[in-house]
C-alpha atoms as a PDB file:
ATOM      1  CA  MET A   1      58.891  23.686 -52.217  1.00  0.00           C
ATOM      2  CA  LYS A   2      58.922  20.415 -54.041  1.00  0.00           C
ATOM      3  CA  GLU A   3      62.586  20.150 -53.108  1.00  0.00           C
ATOM      4  CA  ASN A   4      61.703  20.317 -49.410  1.00  0.00           C
ATOM      5  CA  MET A   5      58.948  17.721 -49.446  1.00  0.00           C
ATOM      6  CA  PRO A   6      61.270  14.713 -49.014  1.00  0.00           C
ATOM      7  CA  SER A   7      62.894  16.238 -46.012  1.00  0.00           C
ATOM      8  CA  VAL A   8      59.559  17.098 -44.536  1.00  0.00           C
ATOM      9  CA  LEU A   9      58.269  13.493 -44.906  1.00  0.00           C
ATOM     10  CA  ALA A  10      61.502  12.201 -43.520  1.00  0.00           C
ATOM     11  CA  PHE A  11      61.185  14.382 -40.491  1.00  0.00           C
ATOM     12  CA  ILE A  12      57.536  13.189 -39.934  1.00  0.00           C
ATOM     13  CA  LEU A  13      58.540   9.577 -40.227  1.00  0.00           C
ATOM     14  CA  LEU A  14      61.464  10.110 -38.023  1.00  0.00           C
ATOM     15  CA  PHE A  15      59.291  11.747 -35.442  1.00  0.00           C
ATOM     16  CA  LEU A  16      56.801   8.950 -35.621  1.00  0.00           C
ATOM     17  CA  LYS A  17      59.500   6.317 -35.291  1.00  0.00           C
ATOM     18  CA  ILE A  18      60.949   8.012 -32.337  1.00  0.00           C
ATOM     19  CA  SER A  19      57.589   8.363 -30.710  1.00  0.00           C
ATOM     20  CA  LEU A  20      56.704   4.654 -31.340  1.00  0.00           C
ATOM     21  CA  LEU A  21      59.954   3.649 -29.840  1.00  0.00           C
ATOM     22  CA  ASN A  22      59.205   5.731 -26.767  1.00  0.00           C
ATOM     23  CA  GLY A  23      55.840   3.918 -26.436  1.00  0.00           C
ATOM     24  CA  GLN A  24      53.817   6.938 -27.585  1.00  0.00           C
ATOM     25  CA  SER A  25      50.742   6.579 -29.699  1.00  0.00           C
ATOM     26  CA  PRO A  26      47.314   8.161 -30.352  1.00  0.00           C
ATOM     27  CA  PRO A  27      44.805   7.668 -27.560  1.00  0.00           C
ATOM     28  CA  GLY A  28      42.684   4.537 -27.405  1.00  0.00           C
ATOM     29  CA  LYS A  29      39.033   4.653 -28.065  1.00  0.00           C
ATOM     30  CA  PRO A  30      36.859   5.765 -25.121  1.00  0.00           C
ATOM     31  CA  GLU A  31      33.697   4.023 -24.216  1.00  0.00           C
ATOM     32  CA  ILE A  32      30.484   5.642 -22.928  1.00  0.00           C
ATOM     33  CA  HIS A  33      29.681   3.502 -19.734  1.00  0.00           C
ATOM     34  CA  LYS A  34      26.393   4.795 -18.710  1.00  0.00           C
ATOM     35  CA  CYS A  35      23.785   7.601 -18.636  1.00  0.00           C
ATOM     36  CA  ARG A  36      21.455   8.080 -15.658  1.00  0.00           C
ATOM     37  CA  SER A  37      18.692  10.399 -14.711  1.00  0.00           C
ATOM     38  CA  PRO A  38      17.340  10.333 -11.074  1.00  0.00           C
ATOM     39  CA  ASP A  39      14.292  12.372 -11.682  1.00  0.00           C
ATOM     40  CA  LYS A  40      13.681  13.033 -15.414  1.00  0.00           C
ATOM     41  CA  GLU A  41      14.885  16.596 -14.823  1.00  0.00           C
ATOM     42  CA  THR A  42      18.663  16.172 -14.856  1.00  0.00           C
ATOM     43  CA  PHE A  43      20.982  13.408 -16.064  1.00  0.00           C
ATOM     44  CA  THR A  44      24.715  12.394 -16.095  1.00  0.00           C
ATOM     45  CA  CYS A  45      26.842  10.351 -18.517  1.00  0.00           C
ATOM     46  CA  TRP A  46      29.985   8.541 -17.536  1.00  0.00           C
ATOM     47  CA  TRP A  47      32.754   7.143 -19.769  1.00  0.00           C
ATOM     48  CA  LYS A  48      35.755   4.831 -19.530  1.00  0.00           C
ATOM     49  CA  PRO A  49      39.031   6.263 -21.092  1.00  0.00           C
ATOM     50  CA  GLY A  50      40.954   4.258 -23.524  1.00  0.00           C
ATOM     51  CA  THR A  51      44.745   4.066 -23.411  1.00  0.00           C
ATOM     52  CA  ASP A  52      46.458   7.456 -23.348  1.00  0.00           C
ATOM     53  CA  GLY A  53      49.249   6.547 -25.832  1.00  0.00           C
ATOM     54  CA  GLY A  54      51.820   7.459 -23.198  1.00  0.00           C
ATOM     55  CA  LEU A  55      50.941  11.138 -23.581  1.00  0.00           C
ATOM     56  CA  PRO A  56      48.606  13.526 -21.734  1.00  0.00           C
ATOM     57  CA  THR A  57      45.146  13.032 -23.203  1.00  0.00           C
ATOM     58  CA  ASN A  58      42.218  15.374 -23.120  1.00  0.00           C
ATOM     59  CA  TYR A  59      38.608  14.175 -23.167  1.00  0.00           C
ATOM     60  CA  SER A  60      35.512  15.938 -24.386  1.00  0.00           C
ATOM     61  CA  LEU A  61      31.839  15.060 -24.706  1.00  0.00           C
ATOM     62  CA  THR A  62      29.793  16.398 -27.480  1.00  0.00           C
ATOM     63  CA  TYR A  63      26.151  15.900 -28.298  1.00  0.00           C
ATOM     64  CA  SER A  64      23.479  16.919 -30.602  1.00  0.00           C
ATOM     65  CA  LYS A  65      19.614  16.707 -30.227  1.00  0.00           C
ATOM     66  CA  GLU A  66      17.053  15.003 -32.445  1.00  0.00           C
ATOM     67  CA  GLY A  67      16.004  17.517 -35.155  1.00  0.00           C
ATOM     68  CA  GLU A  68      18.809  19.919 -34.469  1.00  0.00           C
ATOM     69  CA  SER A  69      21.930  20.234 -36.617  1.00  0.00           C
ATOM     70  CA  THR A  70      23.963  22.058 -33.888  1.00  0.00           C
ATOM     71  CA  THR A  71      26.641  20.153 -31.991  1.00  0.00           C
ATOM     72  CA  TYR A  72      27.139  21.075 -28.271  1.00  0.00           C
ATOM     73  CA  GLU A  73      29.843  20.313 -25.804  1.00  0.00           C
ATOM     74  CA  CYS A  74      29.227  19.047 -22.277  1.00  0.00           C
ATOM     75  CA  PRO A  75      28.009  21.923 -19.986  1.00  0.00           C
ATOM     76  CA  ASP A  76      29.506  20.548 -16.685  1.00  0.00           C
ATOM     77  CA  TYR A  77      32.480  18.290 -16.307  1.00  0.00           C
ATOM     78  CA  GLU A  78      32.825  18.691 -12.570  1.00  0.00           C
ATOM     79  CA  THR A  79      29.578  18.030 -10.727  1.00  0.00           C
ATOM     80  CA  SER A  80      29.410  14.359 -11.125  1.00  0.00           C
ATOM     81  CA  GLY A  81      33.141  13.578 -10.817  1.00  0.00           C
ATOM     82  CA  PRO A  82      35.885  12.371 -13.121  1.00  0.00           C
ATOM     83  CA  ASN A  83      35.101  11.112 -16.595  1.00  0.00           C
ATOM     84  CA  SER A  84      31.491  12.476 -16.453  1.00  0.00           C
ATOM     85  CA  CYS A  85      29.347  15.138 -17.869  1.00  0.00           C
ATOM     86  CA  PHE A  86      26.343  16.610 -15.852  1.00  0.00           C
ATOM     87  CA  PHE A  87      23.279  18.089 -17.641  1.00  0.00           C
ATOM     88  CA  SER A  88      21.309  20.391 -15.359  1.00  0.00           C
ATOM     89  CA  LYS A  89      17.623  21.282 -15.942  1.00  0.00           C
ATOM     90  CA  GLN A  90      18.661  23.962 -18.392  1.00  0.00           C
ATOM     91  CA  TYR A  91      20.192  21.405 -20.648  1.00  0.00           C
ATOM     92  CA  THR A  92      17.771  18.518 -20.172  1.00  0.00           C
ATOM     93  CA  SER A  93      14.834  17.826 -22.474  1.00  0.00           C
ATOM     94  CA  ILE A  94      12.507  14.929 -22.284  1.00  0.00           C
ATOM     95  CA  TRP A  95      10.926  13.182 -25.258  1.00  0.00           C
ATOM     96  CA  LYS A  96      14.030  14.121 -27.329  1.00  0.00           C
ATOM     97  CA  ILE A  97      16.867  11.844 -28.445  1.00  0.00           C
ATOM     98  CA  TYR A  98      20.423  12.903 -27.616  1.00  0.00           C
ATOM     99  CA  MET A  99      23.247  11.669 -29.777  1.00  0.00           C
ATOM    100  CA  ILE A 100      26.368  11.585 -27.398  1.00  0.00           C
ATOM    101  CA  THR A 101      29.995  11.096 -28.401  1.00  0.00           C
ATOM    102  CA  VAL A 102      33.179  11.111 -26.250  1.00  0.00           C
ATOM    103  CA  ASN A 103      36.445  12.411 -27.843  1.00  0.00           C
ATOM    104  CA  ALA A 104      40.025  11.750 -26.774  1.00  0.00           C
ATOM    105  CA  THR A 105      42.917  13.800 -28.038  1.00  0.00           C
ATOM    106  CA  ASN A 106      46.754  13.878 -27.518  1.00  0.00           C
ATOM    107  CA  GLN A 107      49.787  14.972 -29.584  1.00  0.00           C
ATOM    108  CA  MET A 108      49.798  11.785 -31.574  1.00  0.00           C
ATOM    109  CA  GLY A 109      46.218  12.028 -32.693  1.00  0.00           C
ATOM    110  CA  SER A 110      42.610  11.461 -31.584  1.00  0.00           C
ATOM    111  CA  SER A 111      39.879   8.925 -31.375  1.00  0.00           C
ATOM    112  CA  ALA A 112      36.116   8.965 -30.662  1.00  0.00           C
ATOM    113  CA  SER A 113      33.793   6.597 -28.915  1.00  0.00           C
ATOM    114  CA  ASP A 114      30.695   4.929 -30.582  1.00  0.00           C
ATOM    115  CA  PRO A 115      27.705   7.301 -30.319  1.00  0.00           C
ATOM    116  CA  LEU A 116      25.159   6.610 -27.706  1.00  0.00           C
ATOM    117  CA  TYR A 117      21.430   7.496 -28.305  1.00  0.00           C
ATOM    118  CA  VAL A 118      19.775   8.632 -25.181  1.00  0.00           C
ATOM    119  CA  ASP A 119      16.081   9.408 -24.262  1.00  0.00           C
ATOM    120  CA  VAL A 120      16.031  10.890 -20.675  1.00  0.00           C
ATOM    121  CA  THR A 121      12.721   9.253 -20.024  1.00  0.00           C
ATOM    122  CA  TYR A 122      14.170   5.854 -20.415  1.00  0.00           C
ATOM    123  CA  ILE A 123      17.361   6.227 -18.384  1.00  0.00           C
ATOM    124  CA  VAL A 124      15.639   7.013 -14.992  1.00  0.00           C
ATOM    125  CA  GLU A 125      17.289   5.318 -12.061  1.00  0.00           C
ATOM    126  CA  PRO A 126      15.831   6.813  -8.885  1.00  0.00           C
ATOM    127  CA  GLU A 127      17.472   7.001  -5.546  1.00  0.00           C
ATOM    128  CA  PRO A 128      16.642   4.156  -3.070  1.00  0.00           C
ATOM    129  CA  PRO A 129      13.438   4.549  -0.860  1.00  0.00           C
ATOM    130  CA  ARG A 130      13.775   6.199   2.438  1.00  0.00           C
ATOM    131  CA  ASN A 131      12.527   5.948   6.039  1.00  0.00           C
ATOM    132  CA  LEU A 132      12.598   2.184   6.173  1.00  0.00           C
ATOM    133  CA  THR A 133      10.839   1.153   9.523  1.00  0.00           C
ATOM    134  CA  LEU A 134      10.452  -2.359  10.891  1.00  0.00           C
ATOM    135  CA  GLU A 135       7.936  -3.456  13.631  1.00  0.00           C
ATOM    136  CA  VAL A 136       6.745  -6.778  14.986  1.00  0.00           C
ATOM    137  CA  LYS A 137       2.947  -6.868  15.265  1.00  0.00           C
ATOM    138  CA  GLN A 138       0.349  -9.501  16.236  1.00  0.00           C
ATOM    139  CA  LEU A 139      -3.058 -10.521  14.612  1.00  0.00           C
ATOM    140  CA  LYS A 140      -6.173 -10.989  16.677  1.00  0.00           C
ATOM    141  CA  ASP A 141      -5.373 -14.732  16.721  1.00  0.00           C
ATOM    142  CA  LYS A 142      -2.033 -13.915  18.356  1.00  0.00           C
ATOM    143  CA  LYS A 143      -0.143 -14.802  15.258  1.00  0.00           C
ATOM    144  CA  SER A 144       2.898 -12.541  14.917  1.00  0.00           C
ATOM    145  CA  TYR A 145       4.314 -10.965  11.615  1.00  0.00           C
ATOM    146  CA  LEU A 146       6.923  -8.387  10.474  1.00  0.00           C
ATOM    147  CA  TRP A 147       5.451  -4.947   9.418  1.00  0.00           C
ATOM    148  CA  ILE A 148       7.719  -3.273   6.889  1.00  0.00           C
ATOM    149  CA  LYS A 149       7.016   0.296   5.875  1.00  0.00           C
ATOM    150  CA  TRP A 150       8.988   2.828   3.818  1.00  0.00           C
ATOM    151  CA  ALA A 151       8.643   6.134   1.783  1.00  0.00           C
ATOM    152  CA  ALA A 152       9.351   7.183  -1.805  1.00  0.00           C
ATOM    153  CA  PRO A 153      12.609   8.965  -2.643  1.00  0.00           C
ATOM    154  CA  ASN A 154      12.697  12.597  -1.899  1.00  0.00           C
ATOM    155  CA  ILE A 155      13.581  13.705  -5.339  1.00  0.00           C
ATOM    156  CA  THR A 156      10.716  11.882  -7.131  1.00  0.00           C
ATOM    157  CA  ASP A 157       7.291  13.536  -7.538  1.00  0.00           C
ATOM    158  CA  VAL A 158       5.091  10.523  -7.079  1.00  0.00           C
ATOM    159  CA  LYS A 159       1.918  12.357  -5.822  1.00  0.00           C
ATOM    160  CA  THR A 160       1.404  14.295  -8.928  1.00  0.00           C
ATOM    161  CA  GLY A 161       1.707  11.224 -11.060  1.00  0.00           C
ATOM    162  CA  TRP A 162       5.007  12.431 -12.582  1.00  0.00           C
ATOM    163  CA  PHE A 163       6.330   9.071 -11.504  1.00  0.00           C
ATOM    164  CA  THR A 164       4.794   5.625 -11.085  1.00  0.00           C
ATOM    165  CA  MET A 165       6.943   3.808  -8.877  1.00  0.00           C
ATOM    166  CA  GLU A 166       7.201   0.287  -7.970  1.00  0.00           C
ATOM    167  CA  TYR A 167       9.077  -1.418  -5.049  1.00  0.00           C
ATOM    168  CA  GLU A 168      10.830  -4.539  -4.029  1.00  0.00           C
ATOM    169  CA  ILE A 169      12.013  -5.649  -0.558  1.00  0.00           C
ATOM    170  CA  ARG A 170      14.484  -8.298   0.357  1.00  0.00           C
ATOM    171  CA  LEU A 171      15.194  -9.796   3.765  1.00  0.00           C
ATOM    172  CA  LYS A 172      17.381 -12.513   5.302  1.00  0.00           C
ATOM    173  CA  SER A 173      18.175 -13.874   8.611  1.00  0.00           C
ATOM    174  CA  GLU A 174      21.572 -13.560  10.204  1.00  0.00           C
ATOM    175  CA  GLU A 175      22.075 -17.405   9.813  1.00  0.00           C
ATOM    176  CA  THR A 176      21.826 -17.301   5.987  1.00  0.00           C
ATOM    177  CA  ASP A 177      23.459 -15.528   3.009  1.00  0.00           C
ATOM    178  CA  GLU A 178      20.574 -15.875   0.691  1.00  0.00           C
ATOM    179  CA  TRP A 179      18.147 -12.935   0.306  1.00  0.00           C
ATOM    180  CA  GLU A 180      14.329 -13.545   0.023  1.00  0.00           C
ATOM    181  CA  ILE A 181      12.938 -11.026  -2.441  1.00  0.00           C
ATOM    182  CA  HIS A 182       9.203  -9.822  -2.538  1.00  0.00           C
ATOM    183  CA  PHE A 183       7.686  -7.606  -5.216  1.00  0.00           C
ATOM    184  CA  THR A 184       5.190  -5.170  -3.476  1.00  0.00           C
ATOM    185  CA  GLY A 185       3.950  -3.195  -6.401  1.00  0.00           C
ATOM    186  CA  GLN A 186       3.098   0.406  -5.789  1.00  0.00           C
ATOM    187  CA  GLN A 187       2.378  -0.071  -2.002  1.00  0.00           C
ATOM    188  CA  THR A 188       4.910   1.326   0.422  1.00  0.00           C
ATOM    189  CA  HIS A 189       4.284  -1.462   3.129  1.00  0.00           C
ATOM    190  CA  PHE A 190       4.422  -5.105   3.463  1.00  0.00           C
ATOM    191  CA  LYS A 191       3.735  -8.002   5.905  1.00  0.00           C
ATOM    192  CA  VAL A 192       6.041 -10.955   6.281  1.00  0.00           C
ATOM    193  CA  PHE A 193       4.778 -14.012   8.068  1.00  0.00           C
ATOM    194  CA  ASP A 194       6.408 -17.415   9.241  1.00  0.00           C
ATOM    195  CA  LEU A 195       9.591 -15.874  10.687  1.00  0.00           C
ATOM    196  CA  TYR A 196      11.621 -17.769  13.151  1.00  0.00           C
ATOM    197  CA  PRO A 197      11.389 -16.327  16.838  1.00  0.00           C
ATOM    198  CA  GLY A 198      14.681 -15.443  18.389  1.00  0.00           C
ATOM    199  CA  GLN A 199      16.453 -14.640  15.041  1.00  0.00           C
ATOM    200  CA  LYS A 200      17.615 -11.319  13.737  1.00  0.00           C
ATOM    201  CA  TYR A 201      16.479 -10.167  10.203  1.00  0.00           C
ATOM    202  CA  PHE A 202      17.980  -7.715   7.815  1.00  0.00           C
ATOM    203  CA  VAL A 203      15.788  -5.805   5.405  1.00  0.00           C
ATOM    204  CA  GLN A 204      16.345  -3.515   2.359  1.00  0.00           C
ATOM    205  CA  THR A 205      14.140  -1.894  -0.284  1.00  0.00           C
ATOM    206  CA  ARG A 206      14.544  -0.535  -3.840  1.00  0.00           C
ATOM    207  CA  CYS A 207      12.259   1.210  -6.325  1.00  0.00           C
ATOM    208  CA  LYS A 208      11.685   1.403 -10.185  1.00  0.00           C
ATOM    209  CA  PRO A 209       9.788   3.873 -12.296  1.00  0.00           C
ATOM    210  CA  ASP A 210       7.435   2.879 -14.950  1.00  0.00           C
ATOM    211  CA  HIS A 211      10.183   3.602 -17.570  1.00  0.00           C
ATOM    212  CA  GLY A 212      13.674   3.016 -16.238  1.00  0.00           C
ATOM    213  CA  TYR A 213      15.937   0.916 -14.128  1.00  0.00           C
ATOM    214  CA  TRP A 214      15.890  -0.408 -10.489  1.00  0.00           C
ATOM    215  CA  SER A 215      17.565   1.755  -7.909  1.00  0.00           C
ATOM    216  CA  LYS A 216      20.336   0.606  -5.869  1.00  0.00           C
ATOM    217  CA  TRP A 217      19.335  -1.248  -2.635  1.00  0.00           C
ATOM    218  CA  GLY A 218      18.661   1.116   0.216  1.00  0.00           C
ATOM    219  CA  GLN A 219      20.207   1.360   3.638  1.00  0.00           C
ATOM    220  CA  GLU A 220      19.990  -1.885   5.501  1.00  0.00           C
ATOM    221  CA  ASN A 221      17.718  -2.137   8.639  1.00  0.00           C
ATOM    222  CA  SER A 222      17.460  -4.984  11.015  1.00  0.00           C
ATOM    223  CA  ILE A 223      15.103  -6.276  13.789  1.00  0.00           C
ATOM    224  CA  GLU A 224      15.084  -9.188  16.112  1.00  0.00           C
ATOM    225  CA  ILE A 225      11.989 -11.407  16.298  1.00  0.00           C
ATOM    226  CA  PRO A 226      11.051 -11.783  20.015  1.00  0.00           C
ATOM    227  CA  GLY A 227      11.165 -15.534  21.094  1.00  0.00           C
ATOM    228  CA  ASP A 228       8.362 -15.148  23.701  1.00  0.00           C
ATOM    229  CA  PHE A 229       5.614 -15.023  21.070  1.00  0.00           C
ATOM    230  CA  ALA A 230       6.006 -18.825  20.324  1.00  0.00           C
ATOM    231  CA  LEU A 231       6.403 -19.425  24.076  1.00  0.00           C
ATOM    232  CA  LYS A 232       3.150 -17.632  24.828  1.00  0.00           C
ATOM    233  CA  ASP A 233       1.284 -19.441  22.101  1.00  0.00           C
ATOM    234  CA  THR A 234       2.615 -22.861  23.501  1.00  0.00           C
ATOM    235  CA  THR A 235       1.629 -21.941  26.956  1.00  0.00           C
ATOM    236  CA  VAL A 236      -1.815 -20.955  25.947  1.00  0.00           C
ATOM    237  CA  TRP A 237      -2.413 -24.244  24.151  1.00  0.00           C
ATOM    238  CA  ILE A 238      -1.105 -26.131  27.080  1.00  0.00           C
ATOM    239  CA  ILE A 239      -3.490 -24.376  29.505  1.00  0.00           C
ATOM    240  CA  VAL A 240      -6.434 -24.955  27.030  1.00  0.00           C
ATOM    241  CA  ALA A 241      -5.595 -28.754  26.766  1.00  0.00           C
ATOM    242  CA  ILE A 242      -5.440 -29.157  30.609  1.00  0.00           C
ATOM    243  CA  LEU A 243      -8.755 -27.276  31.154  1.00  0.00           C
ATOM    244  CA  SER A 244     -10.421 -29.355  28.367  1.00  0.00           C
ATOM    245  CA  ALA A 245      -9.152 -32.603  30.038  1.00  0.00           C
ATOM    246  CA  VAL A 246     -10.470 -31.520  33.465  1.00  0.00           C
ATOM    247  CA  ILE A 247     -13.863 -30.574  32.010  1.00  0.00           C
ATOM    248  CA  CYS A 248     -14.116 -33.836  30.163  1.00  0.00           C
ATOM    249  CA  LEU A 249     -13.383 -35.819  33.434  1.00  0.00           C
ATOM    250  CA  ILE A 250     -15.938 -33.833  35.345  1.00  0.00           C
ATOM    251  CA  MET A 251     -18.631 -34.505  32.644  1.00  0.00           C
ATOM    252  CA  VAL A 252     -17.750 -38.245  32.674  1.00  0.00           C
ATOM    253  CA  TRP A 253     -18.016 -38.417  36.485  1.00  0.00           C
ATOM    254  CA  ALA A 254     -21.322 -36.513  36.466  1.00  0.00           C
ATOM    255  CA  ILE A 255     -22.757 -38.671  33.678  1.00  0.00           C
ATOM    256  CA  ALA A 256     -21.638 -41.884  35.693  1.00  0.00           C
ATOM    257  CA  LEU A 257     -23.354 -40.634  38.818  1.00  0.00           C
ATOM    258  CA  LYS A 258     -26.509 -39.646  37.000  1.00  0.00           C
ATOM    259  CA  GLY A 259     -26.678 -42.999  35.324  1.00  0.00           C
ATOM    260  CA  TYR A 260     -26.416 -44.918  38.517  1.00  0.00           C
ATOM    261  CA  SER A 261     -29.205 -42.860  39.985  1.00  0.00           C
ATOM    262  CA  MET A 262     -31.442 -43.499  37.042  1.00  0.00           C
ATOM    263  CA  MET A 263     -30.763 -47.297  37.215  1.00  0.00           C
ATOM    264  CA  THR A 264     -31.796 -47.135  40.864  1.00  0.00           C
ATOM    265  CA  CYS A 265     -35.012 -45.389  40.127  1.00  0.00           C
ATOM    266  CA  ILE A 266     -36.049 -47.589  37.209  1.00  0.00           C
ATOM    267  CA  LEU A 267     -35.037 -50.928  38.886  1.00  0.00           C
ATOM    268  CA  PRO A 268     -35.185 -50.512  42.661  1.00  0.00           C
ATOM    269  CA  PRO A 269     -33.980 -53.356  44.822  1.00  0.00           C
ATOM    270  CA  VAL A 270     -36.652 -55.828  46.196  1.00  0.00           C
ATOM    271  CA  PRO A 271     -37.099 -55.402  49.957  1.00  0.00           C
ATOM    272  CA  GLY A 272     -36.715 -58.400  52.188  1.00  0.00           C
ATOM    273  CA  PRO A 273     -39.716 -59.880  54.235  1.00  0.00           C
ATOM    274  CA  LYS A 274     -40.802 -57.856  57.254  1.00  0.00           C
ATOM    275  CA  ILE A 275     -43.245 -60.491  58.738  1.00  0.00           C
ATOM    276  CA  LYS A 276     -41.932 -62.618  61.666  1.00  0.00           C
ATOM    277  CA  GLY A 277     -41.999 -66.379  61.054  1.00  0.00           C
ATOM    278  CA  PHE A 278     -42.191 -65.988  57.214  1.00  0.00           C
ATOM    279  CA  ASP A 279     -39.908 -68.201  55.465  1.00  0.00           C
ATOM    280  CA  THR A 280     -38.279 -66.588  52.434  1.00  0.00           C
ATOM    281  CA  HIS A 281     -37.973 -70.033  50.741  1.00  0.00           C
ATOM    282  CA  LEU A 282     -41.657 -69.895  50.150  1.00  0.00           C
ATOM    283  CA  LEU A 283     -41.068 -67.447  47.281  1.00  0.00           C
ATOM    284  CA  GLU A 284     -38.436 -69.687  45.755  1.00  0.00           C
ATOM    285  CA  THR A 285     -40.468 -72.943  45.743  1.00  0.00           C
ATOM    286  CA  GLY A 286     -43.865 -71.416  45.297  1.00  0.00           C
ATOM    287  CA  SER A 287     -45.604 -74.275  47.325  1.00  0.00           C
ATOM    288  CA  PRO A 288     -46.611 -73.534  50.954  1.00  0.00           C
ATOM    289  CA  ARG A 289     -47.796 -77.013  51.664  1.00  0.00           C
ATOM    290  CA  LYS A 290     -44.546 -78.438  52.440  1.00  0.00           C
ATOM    291  CA  HIS A 291     -43.648 -75.784  54.954  1.00  0.00           C
ATOM    292  CA  LYS A 292     -45.135 -75.109  58.228  1.00  0.00           C
ATOM    293  CA  VAL A 293     -46.496 -71.827  59.198  1.00  0.00           C
ATOM    294  CA  ASP A 294     -46.390 -70.394  62.751  1.00  0.00           C
ATOM    295  CA  GLN A 295     -49.798 -71.017  64.099  1.00  0.00           C
ATOM    296  CA  ARG A 296     -49.750 -67.888  66.171  1.00  0.00           C
ATOM    297  CA  LEU A 297     -50.194 -66.011  62.973  1.00  0.00           C
ATOM    298  CA  ALA A 298     -53.018 -68.149  61.578  1.00  0.00           C
ATOM    299  CA  LEU A 299     -56.499 -66.869  61.427  1.00  0.00           C
ATOM    300  CA  PRO A 300     -59.454 -68.866  62.809  1.00  0.00           C
ATOM    301  CA  GLY A 301     -60.992 -71.245  60.326  1.00  0.00           C
ATOM    302  CA  ARG A 302     -58.101 -70.779  57.862  1.00  0.00           C
ATOM    303  CA  PHE A 303     -56.332 -73.843  58.837  1.00  0.00           C
ATOM    304  CA  GLN A 304     -59.301 -76.048  59.054  1.00  0.00           C
ATOM    305  CA  LYS A 305     -59.658 -75.661  55.332  1.00  0.00           C
ATOM    306  CA  LEU A 306     -55.933 -76.434  54.988  1.00  0.00           C
ATOM    307  CA  ASP A 307     -56.338 -79.543  57.135  1.00  0.00           C
ATOM    308  CA  ASN A 308     -59.326 -80.642  54.886  1.00  0.00           C
ATOM    309  CA  ALA A 309     -57.069 -79.964  51.892  1.00  0.00           C
ATOM    310  CA  GLU A 310     -54.354 -82.221  53.360  1.00  0.00           C
ATOM    311  CA  THR A 311     -56.932 -84.984  53.965  1.00  0.00           C
ATOM    312  CA  LEU A 312     -58.093 -84.692  50.432  1.00  0.00           C
ATOM    313  CA  ASP A 313     -54.468 -84.734  49.208  1.00  0.00           C
ATOM    314  CA  SER A 314     -53.721 -87.876  51.264  1.00  0.00           C
END
């Protein structure tokens, strides 16, 4: 036996040398890419293969649970696609830690990934929200806004409190590439004001549980903001301005007429003399002696006294 040892070692070294010359080697180290649960009831893990060493390589996923010494192999390699392992409800336990490892094996040897410790409660990534609807509405003051409404994912049980879901929406106009993001909390509706009339807007939603990750952005929906809202508002204001100007002019005219009437009542014009032969200059000078009066209007005895007054004056 000892005599055959050198020949066996030489054969192994020769085989390895030939394999290396042919580019063959043990498989590279695989990497566990991600583990995700959509609903806390099932989950999937994906991995990235390493180099195959130029040889057919087999991959297997093994795991053990916290508090157990038994090692299990992946129950389903097909449901979630290549390089994945799907854990159905039968194999999913919450509040327990999974220690997961991916192994790669070929004719030249084997390798294993770094272990990943998983708690299903904290790897939840739900499906996006559904039934996204968009509608343009108006307030009582005729101001328009965009009404956005959606529903929770089908597979998440929000009503019973099994999930506490939070939401975000994002929107952008067709004239820009930047999204405007709004956090809405737990409500499944949102109002957006100050949108540009005549422009088309695109909207998406996503959700996140109390423990876990944001879902992918949901299906995009779009709506065009009517341009007649701004036109209607402008027309209304123009009409209001014209009516206000007309009312002001009418009020000024009425006040002017009323003021003229009041002045006429307070300070009426002095009527001219109605007596024939009366000289109006008598009012201006205040002295009737220098002026002659029509004697046909004189009373008997009146001018006798005046004549005596003239004698005295002379």
